[in-house]
C-alpha positions as MATLAB code, in Angstrom:
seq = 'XXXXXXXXXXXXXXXXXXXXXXXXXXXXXXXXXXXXXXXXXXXXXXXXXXXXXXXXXXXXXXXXXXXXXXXXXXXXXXXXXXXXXXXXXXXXXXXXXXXXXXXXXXXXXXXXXXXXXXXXXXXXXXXXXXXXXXXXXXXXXXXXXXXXXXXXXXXXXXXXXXXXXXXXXXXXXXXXXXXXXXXXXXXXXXXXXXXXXXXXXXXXXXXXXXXXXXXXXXXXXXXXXXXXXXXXXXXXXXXXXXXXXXXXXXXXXXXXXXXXXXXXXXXXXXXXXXXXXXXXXXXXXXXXXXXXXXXXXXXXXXXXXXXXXXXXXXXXXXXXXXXXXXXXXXXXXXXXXXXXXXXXXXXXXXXXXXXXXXXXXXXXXXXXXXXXXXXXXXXXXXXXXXXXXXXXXXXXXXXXXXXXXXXXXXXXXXXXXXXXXXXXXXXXXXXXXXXXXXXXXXXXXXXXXXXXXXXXXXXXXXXXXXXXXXXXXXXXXXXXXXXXXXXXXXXXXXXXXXXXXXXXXXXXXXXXXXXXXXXXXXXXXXXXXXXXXXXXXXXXXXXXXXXXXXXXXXXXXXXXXXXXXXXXXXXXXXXXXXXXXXXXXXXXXXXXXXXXXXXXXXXXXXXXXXXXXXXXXXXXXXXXXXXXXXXX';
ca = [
      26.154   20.804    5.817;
      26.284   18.026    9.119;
      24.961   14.700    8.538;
      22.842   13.606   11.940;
      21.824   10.013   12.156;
      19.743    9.139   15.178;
      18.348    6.048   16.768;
      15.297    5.585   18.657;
      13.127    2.824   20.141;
       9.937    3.918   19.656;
       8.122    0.744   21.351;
       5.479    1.608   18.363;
       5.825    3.410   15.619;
       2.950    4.735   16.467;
       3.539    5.005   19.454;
       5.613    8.819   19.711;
       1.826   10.615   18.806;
       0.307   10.663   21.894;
       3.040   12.557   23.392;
       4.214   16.486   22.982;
       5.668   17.506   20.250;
       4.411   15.012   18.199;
       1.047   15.470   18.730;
       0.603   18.289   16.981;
       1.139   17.342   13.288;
       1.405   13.638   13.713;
       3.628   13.599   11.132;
       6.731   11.460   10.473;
       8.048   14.238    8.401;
       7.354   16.638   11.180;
       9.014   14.620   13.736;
      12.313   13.930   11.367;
      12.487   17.468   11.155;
      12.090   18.064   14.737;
      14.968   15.353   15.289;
      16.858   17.839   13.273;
      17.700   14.054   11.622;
      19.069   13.109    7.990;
      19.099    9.374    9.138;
      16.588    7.923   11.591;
      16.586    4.360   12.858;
      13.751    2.690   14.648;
      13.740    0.192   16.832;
      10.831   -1.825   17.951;
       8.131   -1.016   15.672;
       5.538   -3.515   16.552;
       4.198   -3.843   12.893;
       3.392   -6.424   10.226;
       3.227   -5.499    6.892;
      -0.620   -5.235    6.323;
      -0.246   -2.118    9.326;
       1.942   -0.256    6.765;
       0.336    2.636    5.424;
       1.056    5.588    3.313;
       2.024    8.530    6.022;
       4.627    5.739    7.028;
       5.695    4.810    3.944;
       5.039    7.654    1.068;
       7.190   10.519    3.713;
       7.760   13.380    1.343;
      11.278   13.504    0.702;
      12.465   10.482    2.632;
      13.329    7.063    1.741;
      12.249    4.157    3.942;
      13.303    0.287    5.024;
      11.644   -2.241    7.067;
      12.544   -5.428    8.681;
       9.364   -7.153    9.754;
       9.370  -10.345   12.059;
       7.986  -13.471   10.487;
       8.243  -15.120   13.489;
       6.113  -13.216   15.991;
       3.834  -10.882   13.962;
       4.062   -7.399   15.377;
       6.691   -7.861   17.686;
       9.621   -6.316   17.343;
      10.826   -4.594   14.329;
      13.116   -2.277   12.735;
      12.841    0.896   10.602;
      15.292    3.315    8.639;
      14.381    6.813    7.129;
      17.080    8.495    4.663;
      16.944   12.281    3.955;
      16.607   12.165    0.097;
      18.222   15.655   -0.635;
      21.136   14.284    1.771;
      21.782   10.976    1.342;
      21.009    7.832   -0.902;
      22.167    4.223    0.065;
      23.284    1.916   -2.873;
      22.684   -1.258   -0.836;
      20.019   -2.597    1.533;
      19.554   -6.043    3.078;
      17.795   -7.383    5.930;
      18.750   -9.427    8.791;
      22.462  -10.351    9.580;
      23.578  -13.548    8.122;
      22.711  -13.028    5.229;
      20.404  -16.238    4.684;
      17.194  -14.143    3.674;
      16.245  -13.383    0.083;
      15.683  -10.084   -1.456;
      12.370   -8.902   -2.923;
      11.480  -10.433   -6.313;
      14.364  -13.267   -6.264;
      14.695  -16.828   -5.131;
      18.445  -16.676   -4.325;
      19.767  -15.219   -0.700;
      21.615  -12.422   -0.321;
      24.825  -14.545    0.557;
      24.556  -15.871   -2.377;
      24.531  -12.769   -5.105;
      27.315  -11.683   -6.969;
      29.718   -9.624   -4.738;
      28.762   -6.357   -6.589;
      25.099   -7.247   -5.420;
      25.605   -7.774   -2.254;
      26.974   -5.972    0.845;
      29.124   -9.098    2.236;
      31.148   -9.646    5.449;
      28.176  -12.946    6.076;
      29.472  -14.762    9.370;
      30.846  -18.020    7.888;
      29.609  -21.604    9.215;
      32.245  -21.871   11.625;
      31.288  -18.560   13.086;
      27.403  -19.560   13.106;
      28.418  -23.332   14.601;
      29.306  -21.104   18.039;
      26.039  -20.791   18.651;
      22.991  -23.442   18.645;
      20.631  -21.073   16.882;
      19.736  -21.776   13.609;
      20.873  -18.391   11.333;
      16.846  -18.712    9.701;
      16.239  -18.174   13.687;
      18.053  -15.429   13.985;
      16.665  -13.272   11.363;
      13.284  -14.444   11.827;
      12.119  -11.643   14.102;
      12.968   -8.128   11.959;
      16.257   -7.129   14.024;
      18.585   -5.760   11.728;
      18.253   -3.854    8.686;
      21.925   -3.002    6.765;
      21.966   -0.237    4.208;
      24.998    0.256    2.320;
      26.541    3.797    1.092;
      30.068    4.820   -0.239;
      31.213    6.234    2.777;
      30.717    3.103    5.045;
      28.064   -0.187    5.999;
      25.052    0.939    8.609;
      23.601   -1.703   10.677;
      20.270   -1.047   12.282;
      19.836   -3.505   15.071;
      17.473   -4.387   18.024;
      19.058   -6.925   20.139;
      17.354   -9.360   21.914;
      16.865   -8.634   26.080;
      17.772  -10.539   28.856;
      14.533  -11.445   29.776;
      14.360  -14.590   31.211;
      16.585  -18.040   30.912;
      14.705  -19.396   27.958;
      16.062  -16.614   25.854;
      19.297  -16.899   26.740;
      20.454  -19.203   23.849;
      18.461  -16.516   21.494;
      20.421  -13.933   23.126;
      23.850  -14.865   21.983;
      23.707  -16.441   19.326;
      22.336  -13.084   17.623;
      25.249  -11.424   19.146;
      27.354  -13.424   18.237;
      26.092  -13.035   14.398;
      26.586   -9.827   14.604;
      30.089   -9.586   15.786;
      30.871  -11.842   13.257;
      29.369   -9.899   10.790;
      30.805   -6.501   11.803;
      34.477   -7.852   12.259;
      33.785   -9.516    8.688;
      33.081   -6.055    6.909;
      35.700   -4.282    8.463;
      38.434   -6.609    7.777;
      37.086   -6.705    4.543;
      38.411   -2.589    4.304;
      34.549   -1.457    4.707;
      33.792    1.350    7.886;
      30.795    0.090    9.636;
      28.559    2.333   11.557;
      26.429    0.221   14.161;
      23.655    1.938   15.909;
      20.038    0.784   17.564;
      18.875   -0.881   20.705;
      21.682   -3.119   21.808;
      20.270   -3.663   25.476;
      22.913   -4.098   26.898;
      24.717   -1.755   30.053;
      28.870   -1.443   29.138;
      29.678   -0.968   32.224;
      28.474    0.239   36.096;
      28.440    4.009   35.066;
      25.793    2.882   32.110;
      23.410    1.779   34.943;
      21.763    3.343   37.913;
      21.078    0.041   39.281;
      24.365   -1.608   39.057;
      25.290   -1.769   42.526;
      21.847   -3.044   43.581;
      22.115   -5.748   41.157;
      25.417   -6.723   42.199;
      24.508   -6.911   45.985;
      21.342   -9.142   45.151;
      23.399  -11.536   42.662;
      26.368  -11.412   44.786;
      28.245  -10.726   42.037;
      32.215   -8.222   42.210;
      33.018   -5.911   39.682;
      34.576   -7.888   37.577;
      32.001  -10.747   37.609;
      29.337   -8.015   36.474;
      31.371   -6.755   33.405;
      32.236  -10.492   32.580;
      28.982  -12.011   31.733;
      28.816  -13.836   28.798;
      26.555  -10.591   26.792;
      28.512   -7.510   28.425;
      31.916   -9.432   27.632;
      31.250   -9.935   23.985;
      29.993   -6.732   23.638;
      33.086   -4.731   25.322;
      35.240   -6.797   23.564;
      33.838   -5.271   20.162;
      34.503   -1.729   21.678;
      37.597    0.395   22.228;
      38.445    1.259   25.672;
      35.998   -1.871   26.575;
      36.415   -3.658   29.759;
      37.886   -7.139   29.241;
      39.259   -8.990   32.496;
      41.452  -12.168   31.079;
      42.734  -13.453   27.835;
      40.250  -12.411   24.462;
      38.146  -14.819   22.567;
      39.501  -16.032   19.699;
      38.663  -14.539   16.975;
      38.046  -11.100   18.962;
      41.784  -10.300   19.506;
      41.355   -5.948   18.594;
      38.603   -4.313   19.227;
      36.796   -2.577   16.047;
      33.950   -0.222   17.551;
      34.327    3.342   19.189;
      31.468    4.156   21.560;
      30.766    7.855   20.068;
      28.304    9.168   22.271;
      30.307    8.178   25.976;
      33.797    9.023   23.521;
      32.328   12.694   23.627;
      31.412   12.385   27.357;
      34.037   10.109   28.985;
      32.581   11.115   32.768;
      29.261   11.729   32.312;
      27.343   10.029   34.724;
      23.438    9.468   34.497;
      23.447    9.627   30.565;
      20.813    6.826   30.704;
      18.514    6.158   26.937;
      15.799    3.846   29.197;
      13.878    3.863   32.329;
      11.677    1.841   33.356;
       8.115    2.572   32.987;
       6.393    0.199   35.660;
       7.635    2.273   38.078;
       8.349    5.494   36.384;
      12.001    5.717   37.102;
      11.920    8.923   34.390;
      11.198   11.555   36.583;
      14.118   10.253   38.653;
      16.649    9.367   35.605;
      16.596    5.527   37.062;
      17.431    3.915   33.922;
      20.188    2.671   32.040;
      22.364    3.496   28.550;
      21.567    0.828   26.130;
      21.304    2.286   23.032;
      24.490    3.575   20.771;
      26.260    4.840   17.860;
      29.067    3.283   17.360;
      31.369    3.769   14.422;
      34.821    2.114   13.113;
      37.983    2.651   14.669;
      38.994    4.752   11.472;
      35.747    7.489   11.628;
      36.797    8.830   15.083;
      37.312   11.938   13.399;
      34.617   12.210   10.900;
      32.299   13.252   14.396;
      31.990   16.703   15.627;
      28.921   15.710   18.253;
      27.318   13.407   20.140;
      24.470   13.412   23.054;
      21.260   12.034   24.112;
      17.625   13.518   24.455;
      16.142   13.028   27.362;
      13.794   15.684   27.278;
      12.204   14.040   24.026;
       9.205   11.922   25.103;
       7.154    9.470   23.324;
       8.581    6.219   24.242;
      10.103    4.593   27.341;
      13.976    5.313   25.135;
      14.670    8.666   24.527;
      16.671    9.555   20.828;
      20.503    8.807   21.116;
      22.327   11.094   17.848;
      25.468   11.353   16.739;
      26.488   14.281   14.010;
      29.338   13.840   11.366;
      31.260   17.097   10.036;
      30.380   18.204    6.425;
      34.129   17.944    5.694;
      35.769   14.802    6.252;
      39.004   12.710    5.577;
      38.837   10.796    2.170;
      42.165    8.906    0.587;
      44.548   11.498    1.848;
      41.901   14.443    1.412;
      38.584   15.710    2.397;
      35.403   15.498    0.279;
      31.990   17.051    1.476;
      30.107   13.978    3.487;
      27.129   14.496    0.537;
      30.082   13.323   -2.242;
      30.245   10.210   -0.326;
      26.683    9.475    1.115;
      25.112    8.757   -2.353;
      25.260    6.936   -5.297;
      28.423    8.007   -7.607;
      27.879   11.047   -9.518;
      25.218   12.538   -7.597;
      27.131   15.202   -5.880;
      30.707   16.807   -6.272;
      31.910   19.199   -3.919;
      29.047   19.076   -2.019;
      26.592   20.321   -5.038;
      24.302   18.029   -6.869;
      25.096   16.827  -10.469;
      21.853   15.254  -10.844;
      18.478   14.964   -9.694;
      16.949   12.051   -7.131;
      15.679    9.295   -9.334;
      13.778    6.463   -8.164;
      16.593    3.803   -9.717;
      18.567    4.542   -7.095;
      16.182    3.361   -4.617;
      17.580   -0.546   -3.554;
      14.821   -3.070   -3.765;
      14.509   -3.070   -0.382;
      12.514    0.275   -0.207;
       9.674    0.359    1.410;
       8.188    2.728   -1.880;
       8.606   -0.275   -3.934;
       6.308   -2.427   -1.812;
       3.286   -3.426   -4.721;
       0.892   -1.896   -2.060;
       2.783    1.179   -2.816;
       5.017    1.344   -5.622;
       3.313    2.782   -8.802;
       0.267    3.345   -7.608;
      -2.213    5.970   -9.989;
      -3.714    9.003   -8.545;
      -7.937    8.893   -8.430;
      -7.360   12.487  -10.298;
      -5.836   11.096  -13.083;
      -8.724    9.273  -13.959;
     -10.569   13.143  -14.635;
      -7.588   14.421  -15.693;
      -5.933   12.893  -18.689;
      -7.884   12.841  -21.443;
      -8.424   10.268  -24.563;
      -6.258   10.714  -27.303;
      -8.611   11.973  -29.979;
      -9.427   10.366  -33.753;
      -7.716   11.363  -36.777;
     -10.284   13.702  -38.199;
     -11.484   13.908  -42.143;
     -11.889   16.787  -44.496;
     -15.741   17.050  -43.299;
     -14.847   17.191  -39.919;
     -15.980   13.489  -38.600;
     -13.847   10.659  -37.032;
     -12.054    8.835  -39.884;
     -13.655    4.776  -40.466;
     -11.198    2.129  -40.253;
     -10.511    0.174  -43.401;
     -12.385   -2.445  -42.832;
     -15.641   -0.057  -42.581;
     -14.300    1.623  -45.973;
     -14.075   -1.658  -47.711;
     -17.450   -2.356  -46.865;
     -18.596    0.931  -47.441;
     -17.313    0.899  -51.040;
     -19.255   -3.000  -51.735;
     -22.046   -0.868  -50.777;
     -23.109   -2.256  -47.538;
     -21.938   -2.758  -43.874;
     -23.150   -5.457  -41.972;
     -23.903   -5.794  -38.203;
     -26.048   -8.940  -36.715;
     -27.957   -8.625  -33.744;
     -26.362  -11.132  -30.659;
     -29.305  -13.541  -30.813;
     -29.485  -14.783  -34.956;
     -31.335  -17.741  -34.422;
     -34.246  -16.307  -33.068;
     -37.843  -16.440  -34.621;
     -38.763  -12.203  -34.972;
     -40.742  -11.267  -31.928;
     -42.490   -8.586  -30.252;
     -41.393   -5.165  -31.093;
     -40.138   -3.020  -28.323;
     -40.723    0.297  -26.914;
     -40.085    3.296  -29.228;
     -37.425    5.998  -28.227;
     -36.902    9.237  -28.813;
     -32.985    8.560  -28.698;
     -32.795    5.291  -30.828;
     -31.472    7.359  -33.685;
     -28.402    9.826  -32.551;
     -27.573   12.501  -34.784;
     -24.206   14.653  -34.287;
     -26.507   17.608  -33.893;
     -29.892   18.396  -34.687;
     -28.731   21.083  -37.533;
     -26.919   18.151  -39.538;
     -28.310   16.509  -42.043;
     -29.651   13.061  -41.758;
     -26.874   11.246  -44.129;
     -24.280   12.589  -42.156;
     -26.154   11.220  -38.821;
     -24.246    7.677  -37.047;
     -26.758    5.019  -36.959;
     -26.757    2.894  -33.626;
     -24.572   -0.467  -34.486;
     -27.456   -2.515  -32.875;
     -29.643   -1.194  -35.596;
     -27.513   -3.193  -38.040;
     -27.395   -2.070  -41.706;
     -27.351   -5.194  -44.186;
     -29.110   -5.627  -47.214;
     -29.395   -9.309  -47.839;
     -29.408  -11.140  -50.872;
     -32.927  -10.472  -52.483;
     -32.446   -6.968  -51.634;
     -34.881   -6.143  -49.253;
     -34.816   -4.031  -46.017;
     -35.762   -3.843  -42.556;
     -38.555   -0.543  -41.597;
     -36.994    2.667  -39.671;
     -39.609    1.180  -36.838;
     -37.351   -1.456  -36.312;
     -34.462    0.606  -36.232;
     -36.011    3.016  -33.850;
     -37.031   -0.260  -31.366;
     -33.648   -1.491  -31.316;
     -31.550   -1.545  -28.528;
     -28.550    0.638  -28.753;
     -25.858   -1.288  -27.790;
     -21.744   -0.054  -27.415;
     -19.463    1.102  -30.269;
     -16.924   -1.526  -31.165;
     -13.464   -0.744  -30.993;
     -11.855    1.089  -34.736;
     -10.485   -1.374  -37.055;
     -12.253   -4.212  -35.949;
     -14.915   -6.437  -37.727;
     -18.610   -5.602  -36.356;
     -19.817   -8.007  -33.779;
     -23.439   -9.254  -32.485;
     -24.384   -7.170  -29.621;
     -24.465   -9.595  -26.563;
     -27.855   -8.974  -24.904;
     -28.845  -10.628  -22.335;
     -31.621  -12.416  -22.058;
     -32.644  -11.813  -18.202;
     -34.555   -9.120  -16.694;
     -33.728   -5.572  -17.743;
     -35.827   -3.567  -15.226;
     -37.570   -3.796  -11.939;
     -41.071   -3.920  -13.511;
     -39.719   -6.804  -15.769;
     -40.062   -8.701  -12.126;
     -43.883   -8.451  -12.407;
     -44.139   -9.096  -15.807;
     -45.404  -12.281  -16.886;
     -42.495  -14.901  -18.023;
     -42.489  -15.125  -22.082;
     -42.675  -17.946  -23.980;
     -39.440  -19.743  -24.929;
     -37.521  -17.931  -22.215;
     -37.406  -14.873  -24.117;
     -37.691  -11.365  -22.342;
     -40.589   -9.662  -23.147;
     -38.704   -6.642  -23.264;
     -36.226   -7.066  -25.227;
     -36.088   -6.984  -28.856;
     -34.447   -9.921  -30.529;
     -35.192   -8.760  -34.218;
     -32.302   -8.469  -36.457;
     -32.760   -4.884  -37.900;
     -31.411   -4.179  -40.614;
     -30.792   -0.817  -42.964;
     -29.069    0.306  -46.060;
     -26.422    2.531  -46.967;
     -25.952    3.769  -50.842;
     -22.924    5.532  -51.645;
     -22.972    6.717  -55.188;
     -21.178    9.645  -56.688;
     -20.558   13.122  -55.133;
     -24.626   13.039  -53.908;
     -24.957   10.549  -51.157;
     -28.293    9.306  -50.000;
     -29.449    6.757  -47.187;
     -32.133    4.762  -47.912;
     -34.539    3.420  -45.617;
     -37.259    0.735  -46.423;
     -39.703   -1.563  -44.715;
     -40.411   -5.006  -46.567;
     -40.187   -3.888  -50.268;
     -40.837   -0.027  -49.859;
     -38.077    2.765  -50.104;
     -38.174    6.277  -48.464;
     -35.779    8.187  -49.736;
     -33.592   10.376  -46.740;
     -33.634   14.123  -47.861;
     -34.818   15.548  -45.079;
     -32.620   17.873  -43.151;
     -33.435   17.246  -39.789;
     -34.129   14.300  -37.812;
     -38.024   14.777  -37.447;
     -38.520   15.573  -40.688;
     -37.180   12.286  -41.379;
     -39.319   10.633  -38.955;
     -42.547   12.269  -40.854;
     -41.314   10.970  -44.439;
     -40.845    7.876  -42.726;
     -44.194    7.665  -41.583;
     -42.510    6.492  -37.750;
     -44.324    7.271  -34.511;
     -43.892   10.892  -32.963;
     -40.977   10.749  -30.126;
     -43.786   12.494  -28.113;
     -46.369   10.000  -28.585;
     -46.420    7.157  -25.279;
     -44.332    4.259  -26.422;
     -46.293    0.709  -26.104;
     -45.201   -2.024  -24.285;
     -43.539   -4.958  -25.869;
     -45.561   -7.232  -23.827;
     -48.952   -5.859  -25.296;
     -47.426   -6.493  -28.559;
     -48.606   -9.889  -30.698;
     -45.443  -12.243  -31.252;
     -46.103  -11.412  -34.864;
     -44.851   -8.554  -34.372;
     -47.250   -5.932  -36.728;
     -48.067   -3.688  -33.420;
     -51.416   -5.172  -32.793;
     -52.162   -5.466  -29.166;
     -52.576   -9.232  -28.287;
     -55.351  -10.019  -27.124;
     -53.892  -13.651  -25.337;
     -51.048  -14.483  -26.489;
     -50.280  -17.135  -23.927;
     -53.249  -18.873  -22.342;
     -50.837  -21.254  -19.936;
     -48.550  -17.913  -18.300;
     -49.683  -17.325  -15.025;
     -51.499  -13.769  -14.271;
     -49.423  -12.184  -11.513;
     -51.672   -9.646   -9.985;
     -50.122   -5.882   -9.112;
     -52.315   -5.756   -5.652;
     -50.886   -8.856   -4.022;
     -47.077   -8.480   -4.855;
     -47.599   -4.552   -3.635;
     -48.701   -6.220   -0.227;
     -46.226   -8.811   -0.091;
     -43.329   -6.327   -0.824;
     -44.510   -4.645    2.426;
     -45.046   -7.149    4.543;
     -41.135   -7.891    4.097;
     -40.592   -4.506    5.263;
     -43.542   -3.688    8.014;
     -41.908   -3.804   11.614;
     -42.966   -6.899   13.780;
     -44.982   -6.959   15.799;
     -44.094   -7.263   19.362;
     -44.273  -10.861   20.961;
     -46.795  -11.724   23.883;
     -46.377  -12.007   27.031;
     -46.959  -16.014   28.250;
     -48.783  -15.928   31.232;
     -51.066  -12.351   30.712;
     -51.168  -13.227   26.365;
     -50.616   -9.287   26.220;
     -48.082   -7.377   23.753;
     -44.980   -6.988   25.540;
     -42.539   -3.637   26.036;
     -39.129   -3.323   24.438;
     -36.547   -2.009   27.081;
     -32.878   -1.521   27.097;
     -30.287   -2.135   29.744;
     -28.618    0.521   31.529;
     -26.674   -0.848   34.222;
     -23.101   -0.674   33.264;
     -21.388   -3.847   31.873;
     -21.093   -5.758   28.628;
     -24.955   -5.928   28.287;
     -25.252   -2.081   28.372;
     -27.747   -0.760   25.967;
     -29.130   -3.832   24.738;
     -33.008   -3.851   24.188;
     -35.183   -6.972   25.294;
     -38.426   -7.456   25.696;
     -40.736   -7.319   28.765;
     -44.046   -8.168   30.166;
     -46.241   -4.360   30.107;
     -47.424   -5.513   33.303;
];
């Protein structure tokens, strides 16, 4: 199986959608698979990182890197995509000297341990060539280097020649990265360099070569020698190279792949120019390349451009490596050597993908994106149940036990210094029973309706109980705690309610309620008393427990706290606070929709007559805005 890696500028990652094929799916994973590509680099992205997104990042089955400017937000930009079932980098770092900092750490990648690191940083006397700072180099997202066995790939998109003030920009980022690739391979790594390097090798790379020379008056050898072009051929093999080498650039280390298949081939151009749609005409220029170390010649069975590929103003540039290829006096299948150790041998996988091999550099372990939990599982998994006990109900924590074998447990209501006041509404659900079949000992008791007994042994009523508020279960194995209820308003008709004295809601109950539960030998009973009378619970059902108890019928109309008498014995009061203002039902109904009636329209000043709404139709910004006008 071939391993294809292709570059692209894009000019907007977005950008390849509007045109055919792409337009269909509007997929990345539909276009890598078009591109027929196990490694695809990007060039030009135009994205910060709040514009990532999940169909960019989350690409079933691919891995994904991104070197964002910092410098000029979305400009710029570079992007790799690794086929998972093909290949797996061990290494990624951005930018090319090395002076940035991974994710998570405060140290720079120059300055990890070596078996952290990918290496080969220019040095300071290669940087002092240039008058570029190296945190101004790598400050707008143009190189991305991921690391596997087989050999170092550098994603790149080299500055243009633009204008003059860009000039010192220009070279000093080329000359990083010639330091930086001679670096690696005299440290015995391959290096595979591929992207936008914008720049023409020679007059065959151009279709507007001998224009250019006429209007710069420039010869031959003046156009291959300027100061871009001649550091750039003097990184390739075969390069042109009129006069004595720079120092440090004695051999050339770079094979042009793509013009090494097609040594003749005139009009193999990557760009055109869209202001004047040179396309159709193939007016353009090669500036984009695979170039590999002198040693991989033969690792490459094809190379070739794809011009008929639209989406961008670049068309892809690919080169293919044979499935078999030379290793330490041998050949191993590229797979063996084109993922972490141990993942494949002889070309068949040992293991399966795991996301520790993903560098820390992924895009998938962005926060935005890494570990993030499906909405499903939310419906999905369910709560680990409660150990159950021999009658079939959740087993009580110690701490419940303990109380339950001193004969009481205790639960205060979240308001104990308050006087008793109005009871509230009765409900029909106060008291919840397992099911209406089970017997009333066996029923759970709402915690708000606390069950103490207090010192002189007296109990609350089952009225109280049934007015109480439920509130929610505390957590197993934990001590009962007051309920914390609020004392603000609890419904919408609590807004037209008079205030209550004391700043107490006259809604909600603040009565500590309290019950009684007697264990005693193998026949358990729950009694239930109101000042100093007990009603024994052997009723079988809930409303036959409510009839012992004497309690109001669940289908009787509950009464409202706030006709209730602060004493609390369910006599209506009569006044119970002579100073509360009376807010009447009529004249908050008709301010409520005087908030929402339309307005009326505004007169006209010189007839004092309603005026017409019209809108604006004549085409401009103001289209379809309404304003008023006189009806006359």
């Amino acid at each position: 199986m071939v391993l294809r890696i292709t570059t692209w500028n894009v000019n907007g990652i977005r950008n390849p959608f509007g045109y055919q094929p792409w337009r269909e799916h509007k997929t990345f994973e539909a276009m890598f698979d078009t591109l027929e590509a196990d490694i695809v680099v990007m060039q030009e992205t135009k994205i910060q990182r709040k514009d990532l997104r999940d169909d960019m990042v989350l690409v079933k089955g691919w891995d994904c890197y991104f070197s964002l400017p910092t410098y000029k937000k979305g400009y710029s930009g570079v992007a790799i995509y690794t086929r998972q079932s093909v290949c797996a980098p061990i290494r990624a770092e951005e930018g090319i000297t090395g002076i940035l900092q991974p994710p998570n750490s405060s140290s720079s990648y120059r300055d990890l341990p070596s078996d952290q690191s990918i290496g080969g940083y220019p040095t300071s006397a290669q940087l002092a060539q240039s008058s570029v700072e190296a945190a101004t180099i790598d400050s707008e997202g143009r190189c991305l280097l991921l690391e596997f066995p087989a050999f170092v790939m550098i994603g790149v998109y080299c500055p243009a020649n633009r204008d003059e003030t860009r000039d010192d920009f220009r070279l000093g980022f080329l000359n990083a990265l010639d330091a930086r690739v001679r670096n690696l391979v005299a440290g015995g790594k391959r290096v595979v360099l591929t992207g936008d390097i914008n720049i023409s090798r020679e007059e065959i790379d151009t279709a507007n070569a001998e224009e250019h020379m006429r209007k710069h008056a420039l010869t031959g050898f003046e156009y291959v020698s300027t100061p871009a072009r001649r550091l750039f051929n003097q990184l390739l093999i075969d390069g042109k190279v009129f006069g004595e080498r720079d120092d440090g650039r004695d051999e050339p280390v770079l094979w042009d792949i793509c013009r090494g298949f097609h040594p003749r081939r005139k009009g193999m151009y990557t760009c055109w120019e869209q202001k004047i749609n040179a396309r159709p005409g193939n007016y353009g220029s090669r500036i984009d390349y695979v170039l590999c170390s002198a040693d991989m010649q033969d690792w490459f069975c094809d190379a070739n451009i794809q011009e008929g590929l639209l989406g961008s103003d670049h068309c892809p540039v690919y080169a293919t490596i044979k499935d078999m290829i030379r290793w330490d006096d041998g050949k191993v299948d590229v797979r063996d050597v084109m993922n972490p150790p141990n993942t494949f041998r002889d070309g068949k996988r040992l293991r399966d993908y795991s996301t520790k091999d993903i560098p820390a550099l992924s895009g998938k372990l962005i926060p935005e994106f890494n570990r993030r939990r499906n909405i499903r599982d939310m419906f999905t998994k369910k709560p680990s149940p409660l150990p159950a006990t021999s009658n079939g109900l959740a087993a009580v924590s110690q701490h419940e036990e303990n109380n339950l074998a001193a004969g009481s447990v205790s639960i205060q209501s979240s308001d104990e210094n308050a006087q008793k006041p109005a009871s509230g509404r009765l409900s029909e659900n106060a008291l919840s029973t397992p099911s209406e079949s089970q017997s009333f000992e066996d029923a759970s008791v709402p915690e708000t309706a606390a069950k103490t007994i207090d010192a002189t042994g007296s109990k609350r009523g089952m009225d109280d109980m049934y007015n109480s508020r439920p509130a929610k279960r505390s957590k197993s194995g934990t001590a009962s705690t007051p309920a914390n209820d609020t004392k603000g308003q609890k419904s919408l008709k609590g807004f037209f309610s008079p205030k209550a004295p004391d700043g107490s809601s006259p809604q909600t109950t603040q009565d500590t309620v309290t019950a009684a539960t007697a264990v005693s030998g193998s026949d358990p009973q729950t009694v239930v008393s109101q000042g100093t009378q007990t009603a024994p619970s052997t009723a079988p059902s809930k409303s036959s427990a409510r009839k012992k108890l004497g309690t109001a019928s669940p289908k009787k109309p509950p009464i409202r706290g706030d006709e209730l008498s602060a004493s609390g014995d369910g006599t209506p009061s009569q006044n119970d606070s002579p100073d509360e203002p009376v807010i009447d039902p009529a004249a908050s109904k008709e301010t409520w929709s005087k908030l929402f009636t339309k307005k009326p329209p505004p007169r006209c000043e010189g007839h004092d007559e309603a005026c017409l709404t019209m809108v604006t139709k004549k085409a401009g910004i103001n289209c379809g805005r309404p304003f008023w006008m006189c009806s006359r």
